[in-house]
CSV table of C-alpha atoms and ligand atoms in Angstrom, one decimal:
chain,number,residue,atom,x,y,z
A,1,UNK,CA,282.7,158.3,102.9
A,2,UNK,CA,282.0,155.7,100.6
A,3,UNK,CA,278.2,154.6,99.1
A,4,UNK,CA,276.9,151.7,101.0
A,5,UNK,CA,276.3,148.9,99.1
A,6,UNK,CA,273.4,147.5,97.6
A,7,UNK,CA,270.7,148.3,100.3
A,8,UNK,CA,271.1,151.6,99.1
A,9,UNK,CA,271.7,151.1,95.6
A,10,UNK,CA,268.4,149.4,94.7
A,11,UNK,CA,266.5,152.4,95.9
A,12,UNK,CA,266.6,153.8,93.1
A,13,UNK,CA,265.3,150.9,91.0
A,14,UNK,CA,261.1,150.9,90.8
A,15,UNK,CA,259.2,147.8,92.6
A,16,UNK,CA,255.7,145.7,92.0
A,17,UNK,CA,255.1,143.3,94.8
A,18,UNK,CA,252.5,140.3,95.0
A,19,UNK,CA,251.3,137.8,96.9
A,20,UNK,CA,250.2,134.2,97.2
A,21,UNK,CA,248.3,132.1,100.2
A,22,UNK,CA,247.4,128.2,99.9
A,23,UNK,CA,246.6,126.0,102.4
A,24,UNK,CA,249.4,124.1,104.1
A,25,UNK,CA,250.2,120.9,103.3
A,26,UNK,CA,253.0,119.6,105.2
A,27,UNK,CA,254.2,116.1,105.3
A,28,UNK,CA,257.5,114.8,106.5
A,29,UNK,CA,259.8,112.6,104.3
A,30,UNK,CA,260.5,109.5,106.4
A,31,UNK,CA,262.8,108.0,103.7
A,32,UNK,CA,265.7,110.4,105.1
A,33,UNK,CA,267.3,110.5,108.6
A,34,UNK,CA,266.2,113.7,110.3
A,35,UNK,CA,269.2,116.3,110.3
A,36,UNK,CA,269.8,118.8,112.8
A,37,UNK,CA,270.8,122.2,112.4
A,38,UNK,CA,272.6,123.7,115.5
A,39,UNK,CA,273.3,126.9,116.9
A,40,UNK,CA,277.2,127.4,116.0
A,41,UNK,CA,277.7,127.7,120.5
A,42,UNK,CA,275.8,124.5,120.9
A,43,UNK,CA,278.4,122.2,118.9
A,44,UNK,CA,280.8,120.5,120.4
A,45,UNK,CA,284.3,121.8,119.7
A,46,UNK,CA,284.8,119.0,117.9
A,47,UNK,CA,281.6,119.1,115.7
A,48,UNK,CA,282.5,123.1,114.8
A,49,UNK,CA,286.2,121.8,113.7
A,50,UNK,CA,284.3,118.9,111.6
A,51,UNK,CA,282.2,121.3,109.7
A,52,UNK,CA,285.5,123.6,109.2
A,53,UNK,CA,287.5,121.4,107.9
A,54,UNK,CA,284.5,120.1,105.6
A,55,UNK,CA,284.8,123.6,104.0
A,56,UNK,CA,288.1,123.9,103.8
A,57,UNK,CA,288.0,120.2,101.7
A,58,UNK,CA,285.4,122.1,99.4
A,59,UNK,CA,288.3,124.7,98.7
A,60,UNK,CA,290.3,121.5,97.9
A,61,UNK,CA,288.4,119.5,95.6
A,62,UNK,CA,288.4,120.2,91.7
A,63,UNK,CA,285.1,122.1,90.5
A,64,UNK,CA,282.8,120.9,88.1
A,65,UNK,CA,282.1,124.6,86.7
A,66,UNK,CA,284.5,125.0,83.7
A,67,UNK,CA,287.3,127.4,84.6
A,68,UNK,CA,287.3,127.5,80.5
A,69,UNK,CA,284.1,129.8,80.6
A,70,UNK,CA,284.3,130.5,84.1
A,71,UNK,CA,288.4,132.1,85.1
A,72,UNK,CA,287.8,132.4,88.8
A,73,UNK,CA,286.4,128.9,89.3
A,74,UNK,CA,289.3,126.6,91.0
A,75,UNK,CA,287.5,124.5,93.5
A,76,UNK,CA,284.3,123.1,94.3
A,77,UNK,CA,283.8,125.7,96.7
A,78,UNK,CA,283.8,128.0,93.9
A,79,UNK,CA,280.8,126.1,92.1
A,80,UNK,CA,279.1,127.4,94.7
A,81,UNK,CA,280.5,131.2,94.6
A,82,UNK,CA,280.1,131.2,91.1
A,83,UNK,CA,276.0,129.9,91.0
A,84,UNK,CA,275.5,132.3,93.5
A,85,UNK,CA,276.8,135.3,91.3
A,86,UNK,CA,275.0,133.6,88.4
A,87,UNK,CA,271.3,134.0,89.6
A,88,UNK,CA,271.9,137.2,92.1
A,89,UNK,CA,270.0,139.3,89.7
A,90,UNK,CA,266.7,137.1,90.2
A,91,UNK,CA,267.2,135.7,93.7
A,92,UNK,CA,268.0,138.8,95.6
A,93,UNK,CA,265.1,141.6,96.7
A,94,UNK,CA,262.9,139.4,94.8
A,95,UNK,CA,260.2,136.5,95.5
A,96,UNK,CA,262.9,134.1,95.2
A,97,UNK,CA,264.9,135.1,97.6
A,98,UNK,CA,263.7,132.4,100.8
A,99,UNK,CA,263.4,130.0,98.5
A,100,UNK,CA,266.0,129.9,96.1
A,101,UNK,CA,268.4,130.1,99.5
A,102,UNK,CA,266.8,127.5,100.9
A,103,UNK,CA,268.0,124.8,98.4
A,104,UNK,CA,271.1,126.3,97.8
A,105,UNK,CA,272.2,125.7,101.5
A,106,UNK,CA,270.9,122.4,101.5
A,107,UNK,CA,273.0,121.7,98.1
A,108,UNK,CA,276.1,123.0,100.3
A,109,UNK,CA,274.9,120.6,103.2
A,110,UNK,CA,274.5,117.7,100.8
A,111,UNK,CA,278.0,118.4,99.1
A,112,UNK,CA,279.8,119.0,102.7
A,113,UNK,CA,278.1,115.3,103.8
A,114,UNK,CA,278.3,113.6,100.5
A,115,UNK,CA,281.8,114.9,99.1
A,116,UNK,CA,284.0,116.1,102.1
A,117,UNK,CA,282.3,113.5,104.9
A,118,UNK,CA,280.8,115.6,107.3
A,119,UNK,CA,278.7,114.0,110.0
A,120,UNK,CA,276.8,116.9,110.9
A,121,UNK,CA,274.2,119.5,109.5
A,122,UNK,CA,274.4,122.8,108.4
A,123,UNK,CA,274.8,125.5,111.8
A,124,UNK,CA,273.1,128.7,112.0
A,125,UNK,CA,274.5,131.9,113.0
A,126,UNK,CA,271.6,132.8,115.7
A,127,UNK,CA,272.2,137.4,115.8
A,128,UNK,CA,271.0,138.5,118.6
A,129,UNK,CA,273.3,136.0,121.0
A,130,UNK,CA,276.4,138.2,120.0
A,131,UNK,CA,274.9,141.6,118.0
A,132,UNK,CA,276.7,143.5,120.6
A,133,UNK,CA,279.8,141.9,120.6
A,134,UNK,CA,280.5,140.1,117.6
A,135,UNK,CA,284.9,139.7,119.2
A,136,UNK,CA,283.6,137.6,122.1
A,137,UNK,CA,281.2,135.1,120.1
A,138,UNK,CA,282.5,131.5,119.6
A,139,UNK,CA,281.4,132.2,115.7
A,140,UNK,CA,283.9,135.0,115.1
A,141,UNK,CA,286.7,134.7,118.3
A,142,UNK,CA,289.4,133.6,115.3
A,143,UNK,CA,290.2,130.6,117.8
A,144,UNK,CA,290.4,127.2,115.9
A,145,UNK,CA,287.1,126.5,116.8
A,146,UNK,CA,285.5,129.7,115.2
A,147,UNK,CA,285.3,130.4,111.2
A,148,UNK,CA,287.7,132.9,111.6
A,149,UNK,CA,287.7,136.5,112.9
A,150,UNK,CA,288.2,140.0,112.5
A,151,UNK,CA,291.1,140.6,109.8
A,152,UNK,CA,293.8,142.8,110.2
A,153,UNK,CA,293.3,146.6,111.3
A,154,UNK,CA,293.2,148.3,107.8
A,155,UNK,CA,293.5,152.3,108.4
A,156,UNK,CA,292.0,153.3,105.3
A,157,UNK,CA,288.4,152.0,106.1
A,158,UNK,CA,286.0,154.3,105.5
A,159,UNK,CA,282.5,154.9,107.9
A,160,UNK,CA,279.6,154.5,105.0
A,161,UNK,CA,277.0,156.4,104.4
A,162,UNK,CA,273.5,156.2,102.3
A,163,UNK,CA,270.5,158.0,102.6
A,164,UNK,CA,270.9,159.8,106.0
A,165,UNK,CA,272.2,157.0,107.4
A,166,UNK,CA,275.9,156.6,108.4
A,167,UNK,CA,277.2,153.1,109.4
A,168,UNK,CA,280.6,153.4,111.7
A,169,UNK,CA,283.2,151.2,110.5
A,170,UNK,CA,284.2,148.0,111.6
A,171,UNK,CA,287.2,147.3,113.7
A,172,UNK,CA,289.4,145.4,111.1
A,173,UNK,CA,289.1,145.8,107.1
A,174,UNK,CA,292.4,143.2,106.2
A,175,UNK,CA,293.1,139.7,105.8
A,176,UNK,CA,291.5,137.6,108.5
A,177,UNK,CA,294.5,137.2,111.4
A,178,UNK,CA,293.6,134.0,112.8
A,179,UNK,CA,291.2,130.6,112.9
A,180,UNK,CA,290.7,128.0,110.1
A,181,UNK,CA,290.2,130.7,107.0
A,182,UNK,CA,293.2,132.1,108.1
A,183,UNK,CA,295.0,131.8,104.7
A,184,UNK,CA,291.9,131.2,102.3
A,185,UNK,CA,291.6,132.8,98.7
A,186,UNK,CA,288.8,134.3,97.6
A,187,UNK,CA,288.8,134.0,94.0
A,188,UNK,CA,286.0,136.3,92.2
A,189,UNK,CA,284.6,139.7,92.4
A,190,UNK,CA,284.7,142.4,94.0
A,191,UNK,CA,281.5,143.2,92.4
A,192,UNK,CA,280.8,147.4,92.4
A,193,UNK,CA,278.6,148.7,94.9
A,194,UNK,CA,275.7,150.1,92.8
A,195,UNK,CA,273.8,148.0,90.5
A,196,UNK,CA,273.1,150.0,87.0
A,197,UNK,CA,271.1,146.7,85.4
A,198,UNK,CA,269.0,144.5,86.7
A,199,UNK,CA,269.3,141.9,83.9
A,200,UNK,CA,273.1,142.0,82.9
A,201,UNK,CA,275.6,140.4,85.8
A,202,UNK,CA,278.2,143.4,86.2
A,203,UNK,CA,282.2,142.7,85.8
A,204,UNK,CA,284.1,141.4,87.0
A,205,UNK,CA,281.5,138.6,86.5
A,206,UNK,CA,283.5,135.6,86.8
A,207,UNK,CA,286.7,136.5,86.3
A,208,UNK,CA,290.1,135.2,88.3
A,209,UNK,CA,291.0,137.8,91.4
A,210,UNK,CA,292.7,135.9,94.4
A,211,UNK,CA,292.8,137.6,97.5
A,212,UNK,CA,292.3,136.8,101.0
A,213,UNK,CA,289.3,136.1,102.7
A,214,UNK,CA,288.4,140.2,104.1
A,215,UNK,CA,287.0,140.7,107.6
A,216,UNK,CA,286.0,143.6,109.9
A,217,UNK,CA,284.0,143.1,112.4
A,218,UNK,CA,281.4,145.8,113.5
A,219,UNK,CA,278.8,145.6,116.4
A,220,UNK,CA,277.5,149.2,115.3
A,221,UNK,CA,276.3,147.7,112.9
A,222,UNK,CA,275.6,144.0,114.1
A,223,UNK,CA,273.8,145.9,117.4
A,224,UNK,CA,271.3,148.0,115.0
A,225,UNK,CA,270.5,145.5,112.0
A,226,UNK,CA,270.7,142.2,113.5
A,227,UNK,CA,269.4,142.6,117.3
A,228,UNK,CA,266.5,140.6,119.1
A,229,UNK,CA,263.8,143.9,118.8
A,230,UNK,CA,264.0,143.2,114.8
A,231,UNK,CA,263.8,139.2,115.6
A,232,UNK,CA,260.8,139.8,117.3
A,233,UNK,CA,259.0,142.4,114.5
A,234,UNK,CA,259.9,140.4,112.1
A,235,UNK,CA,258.4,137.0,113.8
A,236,UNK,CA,255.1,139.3,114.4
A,237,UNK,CA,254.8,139.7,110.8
A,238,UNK,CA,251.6,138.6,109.7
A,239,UNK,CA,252.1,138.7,105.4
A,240,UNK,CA,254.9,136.8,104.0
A,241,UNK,CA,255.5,140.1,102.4
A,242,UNK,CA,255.8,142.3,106.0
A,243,UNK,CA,258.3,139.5,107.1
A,244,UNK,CA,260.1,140.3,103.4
A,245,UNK,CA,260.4,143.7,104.4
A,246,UNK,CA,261.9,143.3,107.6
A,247,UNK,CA,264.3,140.8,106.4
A,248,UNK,CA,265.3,143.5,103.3
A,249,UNK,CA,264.0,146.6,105.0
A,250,UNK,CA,261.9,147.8,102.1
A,251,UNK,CA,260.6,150.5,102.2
A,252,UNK,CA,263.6,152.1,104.3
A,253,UNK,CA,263.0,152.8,107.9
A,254,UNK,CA,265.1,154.4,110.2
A,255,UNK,CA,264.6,151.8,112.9
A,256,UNK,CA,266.1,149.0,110.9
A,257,UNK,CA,267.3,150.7,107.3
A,258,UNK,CA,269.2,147.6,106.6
A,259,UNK,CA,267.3,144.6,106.9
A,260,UNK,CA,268.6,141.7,109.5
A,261,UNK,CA,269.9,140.0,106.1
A,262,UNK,CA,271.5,143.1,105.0
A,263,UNK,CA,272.5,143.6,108.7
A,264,UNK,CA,273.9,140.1,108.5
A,265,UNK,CA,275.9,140.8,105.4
A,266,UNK,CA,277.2,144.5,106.3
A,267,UNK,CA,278.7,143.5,110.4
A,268,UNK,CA,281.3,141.0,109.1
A,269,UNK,CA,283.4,142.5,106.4
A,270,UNK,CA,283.6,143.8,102.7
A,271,UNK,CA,283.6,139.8,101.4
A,272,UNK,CA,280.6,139.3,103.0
A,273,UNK,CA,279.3,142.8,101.9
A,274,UNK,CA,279.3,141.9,98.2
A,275,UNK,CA,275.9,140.7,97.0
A,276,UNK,CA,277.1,139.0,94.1
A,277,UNK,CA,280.2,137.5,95.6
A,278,UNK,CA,279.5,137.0,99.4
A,279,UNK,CA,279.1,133.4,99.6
A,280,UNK,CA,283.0,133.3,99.3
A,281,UNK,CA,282.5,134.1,103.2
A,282,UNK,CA,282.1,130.9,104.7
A,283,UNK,CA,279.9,132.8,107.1
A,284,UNK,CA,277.5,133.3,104.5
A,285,UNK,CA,276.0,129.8,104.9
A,286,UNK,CA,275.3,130.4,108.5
A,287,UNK,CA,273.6,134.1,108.1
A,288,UNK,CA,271.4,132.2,105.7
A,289,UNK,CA,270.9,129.4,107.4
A,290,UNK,CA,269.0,131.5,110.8
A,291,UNK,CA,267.5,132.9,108.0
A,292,UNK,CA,265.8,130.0,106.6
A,293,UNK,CA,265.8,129.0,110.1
A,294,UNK,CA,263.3,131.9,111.1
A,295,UNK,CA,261.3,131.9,107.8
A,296,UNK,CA,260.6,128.1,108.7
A,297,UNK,CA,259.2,128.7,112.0
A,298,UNK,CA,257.5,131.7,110.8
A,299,UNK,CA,256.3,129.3,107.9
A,300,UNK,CA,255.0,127.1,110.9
A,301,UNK,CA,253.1,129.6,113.1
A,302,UNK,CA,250.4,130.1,111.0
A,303,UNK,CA,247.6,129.2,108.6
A,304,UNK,CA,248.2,130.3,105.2
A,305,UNK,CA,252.0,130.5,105.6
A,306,UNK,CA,253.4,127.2,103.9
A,307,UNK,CA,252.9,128.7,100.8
A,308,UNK,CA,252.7,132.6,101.2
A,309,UNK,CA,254.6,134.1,98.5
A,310,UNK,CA,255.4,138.0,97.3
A,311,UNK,CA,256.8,139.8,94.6
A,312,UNK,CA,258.9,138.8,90.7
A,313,UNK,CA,261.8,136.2,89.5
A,314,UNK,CA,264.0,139.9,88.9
A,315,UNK,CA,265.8,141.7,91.5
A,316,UNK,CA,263.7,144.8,93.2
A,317,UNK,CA,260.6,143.3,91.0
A,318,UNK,CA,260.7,146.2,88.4
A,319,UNK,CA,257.7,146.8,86.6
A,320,UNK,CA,256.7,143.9,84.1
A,321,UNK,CA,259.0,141.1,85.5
A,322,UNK,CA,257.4,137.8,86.3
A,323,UNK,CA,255.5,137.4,89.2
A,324,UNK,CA,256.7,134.3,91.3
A,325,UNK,CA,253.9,131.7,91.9
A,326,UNK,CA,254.7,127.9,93.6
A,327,UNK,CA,255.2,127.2,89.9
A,328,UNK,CA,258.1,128.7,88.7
A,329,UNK,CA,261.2,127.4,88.0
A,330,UNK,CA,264.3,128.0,89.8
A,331,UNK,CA,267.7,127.6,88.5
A,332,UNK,CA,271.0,126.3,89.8
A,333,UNK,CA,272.9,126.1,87.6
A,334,UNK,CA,276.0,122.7,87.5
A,335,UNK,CA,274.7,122.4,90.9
A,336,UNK,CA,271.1,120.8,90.3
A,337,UNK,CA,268.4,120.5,88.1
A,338,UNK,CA,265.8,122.9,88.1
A,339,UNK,CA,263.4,123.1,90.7
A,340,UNK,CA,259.8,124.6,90.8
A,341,UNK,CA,259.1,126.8,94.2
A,342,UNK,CA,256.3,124.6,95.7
A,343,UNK,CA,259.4,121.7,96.1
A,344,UNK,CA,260.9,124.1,98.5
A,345,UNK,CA,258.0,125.4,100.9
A,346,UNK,CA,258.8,123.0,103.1
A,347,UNK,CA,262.0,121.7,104.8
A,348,UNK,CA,260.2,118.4,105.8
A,349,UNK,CA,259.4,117.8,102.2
A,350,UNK,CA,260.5,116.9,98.7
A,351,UNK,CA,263.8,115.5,99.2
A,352,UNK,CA,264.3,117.7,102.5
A,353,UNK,CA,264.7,116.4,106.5
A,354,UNK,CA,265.4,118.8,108.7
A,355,UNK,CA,265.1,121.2,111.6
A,356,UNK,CA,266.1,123.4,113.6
A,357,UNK,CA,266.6,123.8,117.2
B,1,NAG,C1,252.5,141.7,97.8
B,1,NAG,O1,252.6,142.5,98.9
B,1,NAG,C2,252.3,143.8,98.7
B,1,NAG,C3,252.7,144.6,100.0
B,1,NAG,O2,251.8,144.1,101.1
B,1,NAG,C4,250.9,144.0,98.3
B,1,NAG,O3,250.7,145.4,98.0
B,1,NAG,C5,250.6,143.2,97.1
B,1,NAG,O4,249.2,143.3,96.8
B,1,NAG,C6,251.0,141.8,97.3
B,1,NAG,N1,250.8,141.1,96.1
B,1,NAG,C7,249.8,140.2,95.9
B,1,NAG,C8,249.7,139.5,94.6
B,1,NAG,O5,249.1,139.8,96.9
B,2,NAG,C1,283.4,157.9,111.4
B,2,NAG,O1,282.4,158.6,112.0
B,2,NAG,C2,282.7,158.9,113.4
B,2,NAG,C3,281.4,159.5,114.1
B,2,NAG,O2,280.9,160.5,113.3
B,2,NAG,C4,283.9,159.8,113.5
B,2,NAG,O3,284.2,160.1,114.8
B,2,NAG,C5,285.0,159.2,112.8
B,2,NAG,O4,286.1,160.0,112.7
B,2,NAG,C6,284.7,158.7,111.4
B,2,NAG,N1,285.7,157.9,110.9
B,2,NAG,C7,286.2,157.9,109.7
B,2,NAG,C8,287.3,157.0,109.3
B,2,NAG,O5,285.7,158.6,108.8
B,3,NAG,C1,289.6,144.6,102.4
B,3,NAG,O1,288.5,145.2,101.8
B,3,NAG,C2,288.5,146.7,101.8
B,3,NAG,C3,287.2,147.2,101.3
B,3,NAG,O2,286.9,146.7,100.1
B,3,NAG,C4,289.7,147.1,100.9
B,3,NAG,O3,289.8,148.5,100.9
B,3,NAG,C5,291.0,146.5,101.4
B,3,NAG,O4,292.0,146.8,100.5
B,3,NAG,C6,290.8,145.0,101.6
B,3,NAG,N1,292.1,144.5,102.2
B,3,NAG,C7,292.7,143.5,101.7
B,3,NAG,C8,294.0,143.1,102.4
B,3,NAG,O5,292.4,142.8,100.7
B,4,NAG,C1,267.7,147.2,118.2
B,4,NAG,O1,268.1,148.2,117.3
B,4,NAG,C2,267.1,149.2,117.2
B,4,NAG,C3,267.6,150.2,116.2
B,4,NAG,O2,267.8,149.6,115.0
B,4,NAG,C4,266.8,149.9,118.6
B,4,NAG,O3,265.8,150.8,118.5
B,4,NAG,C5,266.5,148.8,119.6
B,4,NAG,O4,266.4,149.3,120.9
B,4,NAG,C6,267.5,147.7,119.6
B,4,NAG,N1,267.2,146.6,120.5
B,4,NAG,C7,268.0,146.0,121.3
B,4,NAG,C8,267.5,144.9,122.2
B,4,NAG,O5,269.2,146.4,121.4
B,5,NAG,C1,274.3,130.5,84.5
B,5,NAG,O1,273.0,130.6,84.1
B,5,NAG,C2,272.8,130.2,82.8
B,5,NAG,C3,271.3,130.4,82.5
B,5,NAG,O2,270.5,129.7,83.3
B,5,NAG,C4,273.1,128.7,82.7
B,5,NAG,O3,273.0,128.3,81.3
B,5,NAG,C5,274.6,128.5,83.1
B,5,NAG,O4,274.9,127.2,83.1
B,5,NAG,C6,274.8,129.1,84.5
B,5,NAG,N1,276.2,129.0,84.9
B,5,NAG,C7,276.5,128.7,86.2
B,5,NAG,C8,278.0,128.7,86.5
B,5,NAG,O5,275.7,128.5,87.1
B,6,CU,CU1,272.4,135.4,98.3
């Protein structure tokens, strides 16, 4: 048995959680065309191939991180990868967490439009349609029309275990076999599975590691964590910091130990399982994209949500670390200038245009 990852991990760090409520103010932005984010089964064929090919453009073009101080950086695609490992330690388990994601999916949006000519918007991967059977969803099939399946049946998987909780393992654990990602590299990480700081980014930090992209499917897991039952608590939340909770199952309950976004992270594969390094799954933009998707309409069915925040800028919001108000600043690195929160409450607002359907 091997130690989950960080859902488990970060148990053993302390927390301090707060909260914030303003009144909603929520105009759109009528200088932009309205985008559109889809379901990944409601796109055309065509539109799916459009927005994989898009990413596979990203893995093409040069990066504007410098591979001087940053080894593993060979592609734009890896700006992203390596921003993401850059602020895990304050956007992850934290009260940046929805909002810090927010803008860095848009970012990828804007660079797949702007830089690789996409016509579309950004799809969501929407759980519950496929939780139990991950195989038969147009998402993960490995046709050419998915973003790759299962990978290759690796014996030595392990089941994993944390707590009393023991997750079976998934039904691959190799190189994808099939589908556009088919012969991708990933080119950072892996990160370890337990965090021992919350302030210092662990090695293997940014250096080079090419390997493929690493899939295994798992609908014991994908069944639990990311079924319609948790959709629906975690829709019924009334506090920003209840729908937190569900999200990132904190404190640890039986009935859903991992948190839909952990659920998300844990039923494709060990590169989608690393916390620093999973955005080098290019399902990662999807799982975070139904996220955003369902904090917006949670954000939208009540007074008092626009603006709800809860908990600190530092990963499980140890003891002293800053408490996150609409003020504060949030980094991205090459990607963007800095961004306050309250720029980001809304995605009809600021610079943003679009919904869901
Ligand atoms: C954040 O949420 C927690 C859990 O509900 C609560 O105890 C805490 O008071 C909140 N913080 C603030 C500042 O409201
Ligand atoms: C995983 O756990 C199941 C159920 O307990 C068991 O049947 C199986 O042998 C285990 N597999 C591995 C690889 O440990
Ligand atoms: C896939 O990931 C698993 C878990 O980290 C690892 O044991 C295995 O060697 C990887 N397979 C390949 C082909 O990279
Ligand atoms: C979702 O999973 C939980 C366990 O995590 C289970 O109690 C519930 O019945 C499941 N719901 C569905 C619709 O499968
Ligand atoms: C990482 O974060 C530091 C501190 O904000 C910043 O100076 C640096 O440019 C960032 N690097 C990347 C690749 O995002
Ligand atoms: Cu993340």
């Amino acid at each position: 048995m091997i130690q989950l990852r960080y859902p488990w991990v970060l148990l053993a760090l302390g927390q301090l959680v707060c909260s914030f409520a303003v009144i909603p103010r929520h105009q759109p932005d009528r200088s932009e065309n309205l985008g559109v984010r889809k379901e990944w089964g409601e796109m055309l064929p065509k539109e799916r191939i459009g927005y994989t090919n898009a990413v596979l453009c990203l893995q093409n073009l040069p990066n504007q991180v410098p591979t001087a101080e940053y080894p593993g950086v060979r592609s734009r695609f890896d700006d992203f990868v390596a921003t993401h490992i850059n602020y895990t330690l304050h956007t992850h388990y934290s009260g940046l967490f929805l909002p810090w994601h927010r803008r860095f999916i848009w970012l990828w949006e804007r660079a797949l439009r702007e830089e690789c000519g996409y016509q579309g918007y950004l799809p969501y991967w929407d759980w519950p349609l496929w939780a139990d059977n991950l195989a038969a969803s147009p998402l993960f099939d490995g046709s050419e029309t998915s973003i790759s399946g299962d990978g290759e049946y690796n014996p030595g998987e392990q089941n994993m275990s944390g707590g009393d909780v023991t997750l079976l393992r998934g039904s691959g654990g190799g190189c994808a076999k099939s589908g556009p990602f088919k012969d991708m590299k990933v080119h950072m990480g892996p990160f370890p599975g337990s965090l021992t700081s919350t302030t210092e980014i662990p090695a293997p930090r940014f250096e080079y590691n090419p390997r493929c992209l690493n899939r295994s499917l798992n609908d014991f897991v994908s069944s639990r964590y990311t079924n319609s039952t948790l959709v629906s608590t975690l829709m019924k939340a009334s506090k920003i910091a209840d729908f937190q909770m569900v999200l990132d199952h904190w404190p640890p309950r039986e009935d859903g130990v991992l948190g839909l976004h952990g659920g998300g992270h844990f039923s494709i594969g060990s590169t989608l399982q690393d916390l620093f390094g999973s955005s080098q799954d290019p399902a990662f933009f999807l799982h975070h994209s139904q996220i955003d998707r369902l904090w917006a309409k949670w954000q939208d069915a009540g007074a008092n949500r626009r603006n709800a925040l809860n908990g600190t800028s530092t990963i499980m919001n140890p003891p002293g670390a800053d408490l996150v108000t609409l003020n504060t600043m949030m980094e991205f690195g090459y990607l963007d200038s800095p961004r306050p929160v309250h720029e980001v409450m809304s995605p009809l607002a600021n610079g943003f245009s679009y919904v869901y359907t």
